[in-house]
mmCIF file of N, CA, C and O in Angstrom:
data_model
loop_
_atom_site.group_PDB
_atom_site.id
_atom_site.type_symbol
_atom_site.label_atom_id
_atom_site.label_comp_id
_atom_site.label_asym_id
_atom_site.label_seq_id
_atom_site.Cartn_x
_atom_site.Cartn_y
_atom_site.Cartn_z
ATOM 1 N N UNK D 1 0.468 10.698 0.117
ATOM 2 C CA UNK D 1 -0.395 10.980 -1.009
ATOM 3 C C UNK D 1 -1.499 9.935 -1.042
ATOM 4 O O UNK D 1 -1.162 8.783 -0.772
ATOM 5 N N UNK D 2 -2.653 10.155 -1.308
ATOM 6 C CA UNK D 2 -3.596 9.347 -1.380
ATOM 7 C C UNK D 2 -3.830 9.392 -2.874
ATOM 8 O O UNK D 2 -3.288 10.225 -3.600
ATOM 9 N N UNK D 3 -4.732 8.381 -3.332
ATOM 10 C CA UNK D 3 -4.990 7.929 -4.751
ATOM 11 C C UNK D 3 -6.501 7.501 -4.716
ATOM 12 O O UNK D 3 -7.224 7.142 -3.787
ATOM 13 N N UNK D 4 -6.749 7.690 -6.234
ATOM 14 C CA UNK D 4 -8.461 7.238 -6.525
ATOM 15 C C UNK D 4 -7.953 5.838 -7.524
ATOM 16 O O UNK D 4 -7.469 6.059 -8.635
ATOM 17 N N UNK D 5 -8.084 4.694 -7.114
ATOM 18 C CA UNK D 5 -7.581 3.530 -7.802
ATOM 19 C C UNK D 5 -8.791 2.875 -8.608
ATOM 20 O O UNK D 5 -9.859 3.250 -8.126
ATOM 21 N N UNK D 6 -8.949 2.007 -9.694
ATOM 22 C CA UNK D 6 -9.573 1.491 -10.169
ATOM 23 C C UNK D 6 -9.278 0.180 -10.867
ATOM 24 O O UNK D 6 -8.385 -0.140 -11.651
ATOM 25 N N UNK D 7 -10.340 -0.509 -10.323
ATOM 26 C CA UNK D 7 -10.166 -2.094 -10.242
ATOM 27 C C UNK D 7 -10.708 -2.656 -11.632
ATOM 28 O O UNK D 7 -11.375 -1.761 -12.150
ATOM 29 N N UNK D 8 -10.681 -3.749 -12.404
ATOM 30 C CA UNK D 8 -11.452 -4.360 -13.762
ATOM 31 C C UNK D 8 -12.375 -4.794 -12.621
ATOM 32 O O UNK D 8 -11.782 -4.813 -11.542
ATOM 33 N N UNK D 9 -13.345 -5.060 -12.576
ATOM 34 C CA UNK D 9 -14.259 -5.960 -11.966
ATOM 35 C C UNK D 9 -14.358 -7.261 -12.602
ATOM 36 O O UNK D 9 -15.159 -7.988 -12.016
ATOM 37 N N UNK D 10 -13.713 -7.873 -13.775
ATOM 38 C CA UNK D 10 -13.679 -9.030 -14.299
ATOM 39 C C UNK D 10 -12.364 -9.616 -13.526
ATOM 40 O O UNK D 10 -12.502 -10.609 -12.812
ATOM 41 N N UNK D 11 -10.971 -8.938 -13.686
ATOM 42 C CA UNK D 11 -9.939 -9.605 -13.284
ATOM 43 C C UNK D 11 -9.471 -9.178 -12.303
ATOM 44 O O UNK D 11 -8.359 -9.668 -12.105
ATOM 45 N N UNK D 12 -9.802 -8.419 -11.493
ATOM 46 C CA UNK D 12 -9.329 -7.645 -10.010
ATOM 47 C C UNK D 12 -8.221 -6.904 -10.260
ATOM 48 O O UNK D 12 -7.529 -6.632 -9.279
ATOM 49 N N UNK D 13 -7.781 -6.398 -11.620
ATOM 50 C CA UNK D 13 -6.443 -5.805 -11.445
ATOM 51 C C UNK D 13 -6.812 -4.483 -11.389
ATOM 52 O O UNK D 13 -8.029 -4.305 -11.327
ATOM 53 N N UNK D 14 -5.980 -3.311 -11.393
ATOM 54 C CA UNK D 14 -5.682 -2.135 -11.345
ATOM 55 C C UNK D 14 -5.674 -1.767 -12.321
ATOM 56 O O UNK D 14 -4.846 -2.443 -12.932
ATOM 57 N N UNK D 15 -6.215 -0.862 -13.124
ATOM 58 C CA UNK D 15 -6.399 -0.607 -14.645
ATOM 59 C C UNK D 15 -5.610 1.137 -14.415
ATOM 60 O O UNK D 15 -4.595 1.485 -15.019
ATOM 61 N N UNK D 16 -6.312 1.944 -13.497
ATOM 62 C CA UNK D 16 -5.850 3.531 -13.565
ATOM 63 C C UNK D 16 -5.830 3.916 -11.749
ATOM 64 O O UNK D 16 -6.486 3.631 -10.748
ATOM 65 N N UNK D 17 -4.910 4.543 -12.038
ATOM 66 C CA UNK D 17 -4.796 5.190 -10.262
ATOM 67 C C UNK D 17 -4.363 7.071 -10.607
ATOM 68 O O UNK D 17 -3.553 7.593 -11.373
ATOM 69 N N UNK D 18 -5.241 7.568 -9.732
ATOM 70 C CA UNK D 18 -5.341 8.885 -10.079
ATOM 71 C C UNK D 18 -5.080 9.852 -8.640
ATOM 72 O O UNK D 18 -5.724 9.908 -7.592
ATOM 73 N N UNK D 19 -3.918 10.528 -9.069
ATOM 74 C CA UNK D 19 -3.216 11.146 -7.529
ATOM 75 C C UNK D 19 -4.464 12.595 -7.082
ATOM 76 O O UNK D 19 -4.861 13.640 -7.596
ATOM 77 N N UNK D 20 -4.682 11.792 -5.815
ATOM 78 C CA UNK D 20 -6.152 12.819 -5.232
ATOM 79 C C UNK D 20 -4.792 14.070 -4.411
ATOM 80 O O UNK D 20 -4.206 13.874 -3.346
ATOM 81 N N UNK D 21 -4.643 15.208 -5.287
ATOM 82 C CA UNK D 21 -4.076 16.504 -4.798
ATOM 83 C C UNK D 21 -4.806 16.993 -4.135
ATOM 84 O O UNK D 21 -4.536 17.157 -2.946
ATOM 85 N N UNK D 22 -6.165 17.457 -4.753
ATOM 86 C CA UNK D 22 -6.827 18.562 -4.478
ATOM 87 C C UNK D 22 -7.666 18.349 -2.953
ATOM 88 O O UNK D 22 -8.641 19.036 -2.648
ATOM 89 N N UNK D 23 -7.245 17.563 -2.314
ATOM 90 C CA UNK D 23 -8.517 17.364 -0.908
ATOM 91 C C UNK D 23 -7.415 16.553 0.439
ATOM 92 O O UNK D 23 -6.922 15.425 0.456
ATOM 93 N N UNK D 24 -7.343 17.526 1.309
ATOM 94 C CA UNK D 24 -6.602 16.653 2.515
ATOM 95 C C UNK D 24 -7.580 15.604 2.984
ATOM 96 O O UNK D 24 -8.793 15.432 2.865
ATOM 97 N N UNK D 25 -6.423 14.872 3.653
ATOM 98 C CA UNK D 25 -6.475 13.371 4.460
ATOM 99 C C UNK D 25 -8.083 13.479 4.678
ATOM 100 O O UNK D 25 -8.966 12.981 3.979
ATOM 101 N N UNK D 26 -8.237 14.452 6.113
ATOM 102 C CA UNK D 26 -9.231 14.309 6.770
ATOM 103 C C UNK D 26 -10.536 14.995 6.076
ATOM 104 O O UNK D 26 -11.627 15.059 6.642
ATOM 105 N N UNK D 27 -10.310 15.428 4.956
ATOM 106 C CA UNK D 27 -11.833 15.682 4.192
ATOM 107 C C UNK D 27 -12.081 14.875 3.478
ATOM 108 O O UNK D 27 -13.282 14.642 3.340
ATOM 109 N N UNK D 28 -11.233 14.169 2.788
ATOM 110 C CA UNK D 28 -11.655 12.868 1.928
ATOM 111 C C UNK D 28 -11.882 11.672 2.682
ATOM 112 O O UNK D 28 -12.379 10.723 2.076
ATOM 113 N N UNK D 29 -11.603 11.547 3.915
ATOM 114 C CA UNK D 29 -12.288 10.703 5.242
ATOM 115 C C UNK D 29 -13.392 10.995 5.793
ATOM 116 O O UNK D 29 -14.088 10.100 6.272
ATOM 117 N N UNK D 30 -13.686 12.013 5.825
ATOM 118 C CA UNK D 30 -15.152 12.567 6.356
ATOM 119 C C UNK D 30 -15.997 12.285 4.929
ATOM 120 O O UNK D 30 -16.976 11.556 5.086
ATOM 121 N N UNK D 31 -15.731 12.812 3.415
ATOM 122 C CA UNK D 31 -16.643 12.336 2.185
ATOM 123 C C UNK D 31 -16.750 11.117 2.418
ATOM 124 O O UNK D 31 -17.850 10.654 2.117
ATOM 125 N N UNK D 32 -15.871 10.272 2.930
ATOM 126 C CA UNK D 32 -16.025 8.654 2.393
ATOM 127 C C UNK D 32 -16.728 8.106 3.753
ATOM 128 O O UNK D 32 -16.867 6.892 3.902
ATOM 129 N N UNK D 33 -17.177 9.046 4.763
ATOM 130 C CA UNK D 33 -17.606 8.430 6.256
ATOM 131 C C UNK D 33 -16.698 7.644 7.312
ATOM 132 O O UNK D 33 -17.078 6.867 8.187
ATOM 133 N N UNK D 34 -15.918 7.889 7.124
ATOM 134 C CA UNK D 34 -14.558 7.220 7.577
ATOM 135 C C UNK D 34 -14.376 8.077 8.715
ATOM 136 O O UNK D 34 -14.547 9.294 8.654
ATOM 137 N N UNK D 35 -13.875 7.182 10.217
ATOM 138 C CA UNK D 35 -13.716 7.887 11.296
ATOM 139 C C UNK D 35 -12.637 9.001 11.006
ATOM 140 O O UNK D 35 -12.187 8.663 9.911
ATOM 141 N N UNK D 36 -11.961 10.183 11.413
ATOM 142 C CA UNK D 36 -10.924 10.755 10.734
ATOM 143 C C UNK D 36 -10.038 9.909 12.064
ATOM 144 O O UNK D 36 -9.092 9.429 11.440
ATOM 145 N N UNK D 37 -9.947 9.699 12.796
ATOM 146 C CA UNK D 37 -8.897 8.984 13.825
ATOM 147 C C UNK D 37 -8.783 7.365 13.457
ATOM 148 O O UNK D 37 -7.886 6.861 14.134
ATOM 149 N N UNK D 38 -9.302 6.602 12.756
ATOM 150 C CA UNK D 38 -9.141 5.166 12.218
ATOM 151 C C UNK D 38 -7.960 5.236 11.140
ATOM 152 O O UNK D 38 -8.031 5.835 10.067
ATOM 153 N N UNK D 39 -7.189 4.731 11.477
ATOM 154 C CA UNK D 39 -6.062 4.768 10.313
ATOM 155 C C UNK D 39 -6.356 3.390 8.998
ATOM 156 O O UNK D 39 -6.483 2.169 9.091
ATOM 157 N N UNK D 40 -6.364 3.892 8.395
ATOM 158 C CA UNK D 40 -6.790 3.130 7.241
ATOM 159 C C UNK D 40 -5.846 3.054 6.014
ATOM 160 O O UNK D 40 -5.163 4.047 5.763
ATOM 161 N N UNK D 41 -5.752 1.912 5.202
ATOM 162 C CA UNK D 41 -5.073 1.951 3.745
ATOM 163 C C UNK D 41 -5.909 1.787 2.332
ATOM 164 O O UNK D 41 -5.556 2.177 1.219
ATOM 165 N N UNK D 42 -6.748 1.309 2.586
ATOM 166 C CA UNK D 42 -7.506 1.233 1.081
ATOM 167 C C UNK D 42 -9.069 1.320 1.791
ATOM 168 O O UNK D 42 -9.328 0.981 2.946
ATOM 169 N N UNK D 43 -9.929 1.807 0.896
ATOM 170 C CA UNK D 43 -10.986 1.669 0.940
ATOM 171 C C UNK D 43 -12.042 1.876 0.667
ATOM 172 O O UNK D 43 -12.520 2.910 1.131
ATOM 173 N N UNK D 44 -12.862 1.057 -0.155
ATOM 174 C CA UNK D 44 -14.201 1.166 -1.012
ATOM 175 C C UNK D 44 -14.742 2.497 -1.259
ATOM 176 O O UNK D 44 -15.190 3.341 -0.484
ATOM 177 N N UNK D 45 -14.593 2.482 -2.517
ATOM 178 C CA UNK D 45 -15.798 4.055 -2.791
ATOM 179 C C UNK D 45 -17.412 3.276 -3.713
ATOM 180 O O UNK D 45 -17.658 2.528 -4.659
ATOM 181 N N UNK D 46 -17.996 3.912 -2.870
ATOM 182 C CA UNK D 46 -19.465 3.824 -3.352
ATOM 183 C C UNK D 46 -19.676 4.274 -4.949
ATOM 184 O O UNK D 46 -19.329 5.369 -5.391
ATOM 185 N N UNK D 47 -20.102 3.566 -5.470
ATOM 186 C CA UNK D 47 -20.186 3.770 -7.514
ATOM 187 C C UNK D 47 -20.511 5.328 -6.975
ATOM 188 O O UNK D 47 -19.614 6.133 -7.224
ATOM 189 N N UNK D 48 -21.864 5.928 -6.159
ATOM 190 C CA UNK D 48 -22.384 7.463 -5.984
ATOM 191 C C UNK D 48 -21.123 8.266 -5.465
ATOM 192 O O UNK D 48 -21.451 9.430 -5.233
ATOM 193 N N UNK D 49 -19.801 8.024 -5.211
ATOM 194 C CA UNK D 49 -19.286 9.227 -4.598
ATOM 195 C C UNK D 49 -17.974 8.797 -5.880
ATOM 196 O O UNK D 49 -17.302 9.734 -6.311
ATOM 197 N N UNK D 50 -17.765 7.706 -6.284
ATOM 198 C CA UNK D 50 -16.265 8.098 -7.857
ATOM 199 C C UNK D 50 -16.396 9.696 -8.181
ATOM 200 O O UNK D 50 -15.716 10.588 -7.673
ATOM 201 N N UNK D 51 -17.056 9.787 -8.799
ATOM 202 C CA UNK D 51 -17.318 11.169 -9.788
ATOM 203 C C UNK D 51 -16.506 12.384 -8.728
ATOM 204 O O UNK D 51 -15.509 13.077 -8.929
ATOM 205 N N UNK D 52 -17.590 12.248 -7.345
ATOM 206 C CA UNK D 52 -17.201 13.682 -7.010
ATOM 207 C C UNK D 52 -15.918 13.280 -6.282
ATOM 208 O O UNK D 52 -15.403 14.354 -5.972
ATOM 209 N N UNK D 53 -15.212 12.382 -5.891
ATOM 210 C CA UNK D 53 -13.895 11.896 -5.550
ATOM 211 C C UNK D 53 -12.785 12.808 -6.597
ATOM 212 O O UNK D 53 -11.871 13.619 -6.447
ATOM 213 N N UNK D 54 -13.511 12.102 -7.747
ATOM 214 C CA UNK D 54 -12.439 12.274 -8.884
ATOM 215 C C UNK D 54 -12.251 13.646 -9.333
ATOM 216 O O UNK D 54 -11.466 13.959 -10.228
ATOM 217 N N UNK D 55 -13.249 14.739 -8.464
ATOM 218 C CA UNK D 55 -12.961 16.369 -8.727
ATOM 219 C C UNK D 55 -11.632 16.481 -8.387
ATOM 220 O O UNK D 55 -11.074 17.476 -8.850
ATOM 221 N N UNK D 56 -11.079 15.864 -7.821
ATOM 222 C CA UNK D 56 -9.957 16.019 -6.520
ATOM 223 C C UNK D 56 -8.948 15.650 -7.195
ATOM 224 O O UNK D 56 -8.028 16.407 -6.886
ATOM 225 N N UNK D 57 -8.519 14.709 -8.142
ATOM 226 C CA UNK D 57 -7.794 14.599 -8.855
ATOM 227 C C UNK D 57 -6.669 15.488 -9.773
ATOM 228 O O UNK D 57 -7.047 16.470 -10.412
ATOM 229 N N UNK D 58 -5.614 15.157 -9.773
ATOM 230 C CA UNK D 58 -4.529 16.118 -10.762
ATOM 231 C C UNK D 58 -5.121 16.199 -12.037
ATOM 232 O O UNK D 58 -5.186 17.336 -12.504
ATOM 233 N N UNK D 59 -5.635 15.140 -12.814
ATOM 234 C CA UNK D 59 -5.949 14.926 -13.918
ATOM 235 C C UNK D 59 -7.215 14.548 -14.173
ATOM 236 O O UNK D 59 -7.850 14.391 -13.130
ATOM 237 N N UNK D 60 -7.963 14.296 -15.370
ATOM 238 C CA UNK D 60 -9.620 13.776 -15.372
ATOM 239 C C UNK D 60 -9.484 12.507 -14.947
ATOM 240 O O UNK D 60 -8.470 11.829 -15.116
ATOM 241 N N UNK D 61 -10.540 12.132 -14.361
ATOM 242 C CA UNK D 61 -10.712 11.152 -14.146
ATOM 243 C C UNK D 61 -12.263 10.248 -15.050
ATOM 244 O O UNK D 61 -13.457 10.542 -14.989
ATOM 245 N N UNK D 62 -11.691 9.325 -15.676
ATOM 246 C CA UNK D 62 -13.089 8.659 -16.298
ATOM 247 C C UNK D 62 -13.468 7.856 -15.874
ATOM 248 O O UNK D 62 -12.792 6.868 -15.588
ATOM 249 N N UNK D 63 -14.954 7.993 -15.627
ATOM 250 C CA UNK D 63 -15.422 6.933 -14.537
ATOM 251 C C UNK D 63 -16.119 5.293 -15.556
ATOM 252 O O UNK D 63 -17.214 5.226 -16.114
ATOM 253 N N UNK D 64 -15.442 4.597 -15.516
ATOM 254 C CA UNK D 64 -15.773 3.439 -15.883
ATOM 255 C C UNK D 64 -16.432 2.308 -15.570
ATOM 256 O O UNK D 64 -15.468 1.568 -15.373
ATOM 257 N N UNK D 65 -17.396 1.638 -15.382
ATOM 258 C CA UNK D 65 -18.737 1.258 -15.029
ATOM 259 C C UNK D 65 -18.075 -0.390 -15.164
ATOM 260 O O UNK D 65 -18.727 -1.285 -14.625
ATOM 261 N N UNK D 66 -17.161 -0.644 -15.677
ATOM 262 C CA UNK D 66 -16.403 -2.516 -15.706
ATOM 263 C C UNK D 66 -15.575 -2.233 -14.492
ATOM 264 O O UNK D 66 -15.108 -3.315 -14.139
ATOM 265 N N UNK D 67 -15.274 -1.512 -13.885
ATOM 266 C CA UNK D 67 -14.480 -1.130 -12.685
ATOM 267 C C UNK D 67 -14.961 -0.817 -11.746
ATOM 268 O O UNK D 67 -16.043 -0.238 -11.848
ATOM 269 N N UNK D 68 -14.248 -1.107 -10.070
ATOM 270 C CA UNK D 68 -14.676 -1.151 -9.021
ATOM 271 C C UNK D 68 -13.791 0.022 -8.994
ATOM 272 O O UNK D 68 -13.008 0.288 -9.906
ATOM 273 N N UNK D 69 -13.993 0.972 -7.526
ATOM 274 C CA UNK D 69 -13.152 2.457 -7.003
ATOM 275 C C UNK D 69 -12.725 1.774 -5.702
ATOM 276 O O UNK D 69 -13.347 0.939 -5.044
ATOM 277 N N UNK D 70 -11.560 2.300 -5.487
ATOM 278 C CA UNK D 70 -10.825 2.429 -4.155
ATOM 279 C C UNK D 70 -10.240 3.546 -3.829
ATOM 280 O O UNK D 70 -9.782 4.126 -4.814
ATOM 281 N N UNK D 71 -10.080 4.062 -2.864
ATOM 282 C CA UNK D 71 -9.215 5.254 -2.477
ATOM 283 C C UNK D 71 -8.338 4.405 -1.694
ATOM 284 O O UNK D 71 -8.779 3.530 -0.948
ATOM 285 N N UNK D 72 -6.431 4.778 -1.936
ATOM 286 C CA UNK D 72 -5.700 4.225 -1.326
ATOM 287 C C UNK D 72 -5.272 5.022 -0.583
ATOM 288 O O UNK D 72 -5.131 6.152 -1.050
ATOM 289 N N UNK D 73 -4.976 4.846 0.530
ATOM 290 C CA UNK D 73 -4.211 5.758 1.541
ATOM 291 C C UNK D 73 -2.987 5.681 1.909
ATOM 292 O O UNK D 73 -2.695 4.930 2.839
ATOM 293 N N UNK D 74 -1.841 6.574 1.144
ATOM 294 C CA UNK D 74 -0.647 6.236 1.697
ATOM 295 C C UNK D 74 0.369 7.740 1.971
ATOM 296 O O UNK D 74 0.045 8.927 2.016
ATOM 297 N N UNK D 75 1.501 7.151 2.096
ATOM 298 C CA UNK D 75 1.925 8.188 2.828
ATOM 299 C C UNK D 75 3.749 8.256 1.690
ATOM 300 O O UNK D 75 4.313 7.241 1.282
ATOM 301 N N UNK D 76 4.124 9.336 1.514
ATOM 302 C CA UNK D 76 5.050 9.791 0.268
ATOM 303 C C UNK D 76 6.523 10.009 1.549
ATOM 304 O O UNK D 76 7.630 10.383 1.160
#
């Protein structure tokens, strides 16, 4: 399962993590420019792509502007 994570940008913690259902591995690697053959675990989302990341989500996602985005990559 992969995740849309979100960081405080004041204290580096994890405030909300949001389970990305709606989009396999290798399309949410190709949105994020990511080789699809580089195996990866976390990694930076651009403030311009949160929003449409967060279509992908089980639940809403609110995009919060004191917070950094990560997509985590893991495996269930």
């Amino acid at each position: 399962m992969n995740y849309l994570e979100a960081y405080d940008k004041e204290s580096g913690y994890r405030v909300h993590e949001y389970r990305l259902t709606g989009i396999e591995l290798a399309d949410l690697k190709l949105l994020l420019g990511i080789d699809p053959e580089l195996e990866v675990f976390g990694y930076d989302v651009p403030d311009s792509l949160v929003a449409q990341i967060g279509k992908y989500a089980e639940g809403p996602v609110i995009v919060d502007e004191s917070c950094d985005y990560q997509v985590g990559f893991f495996r269930q």
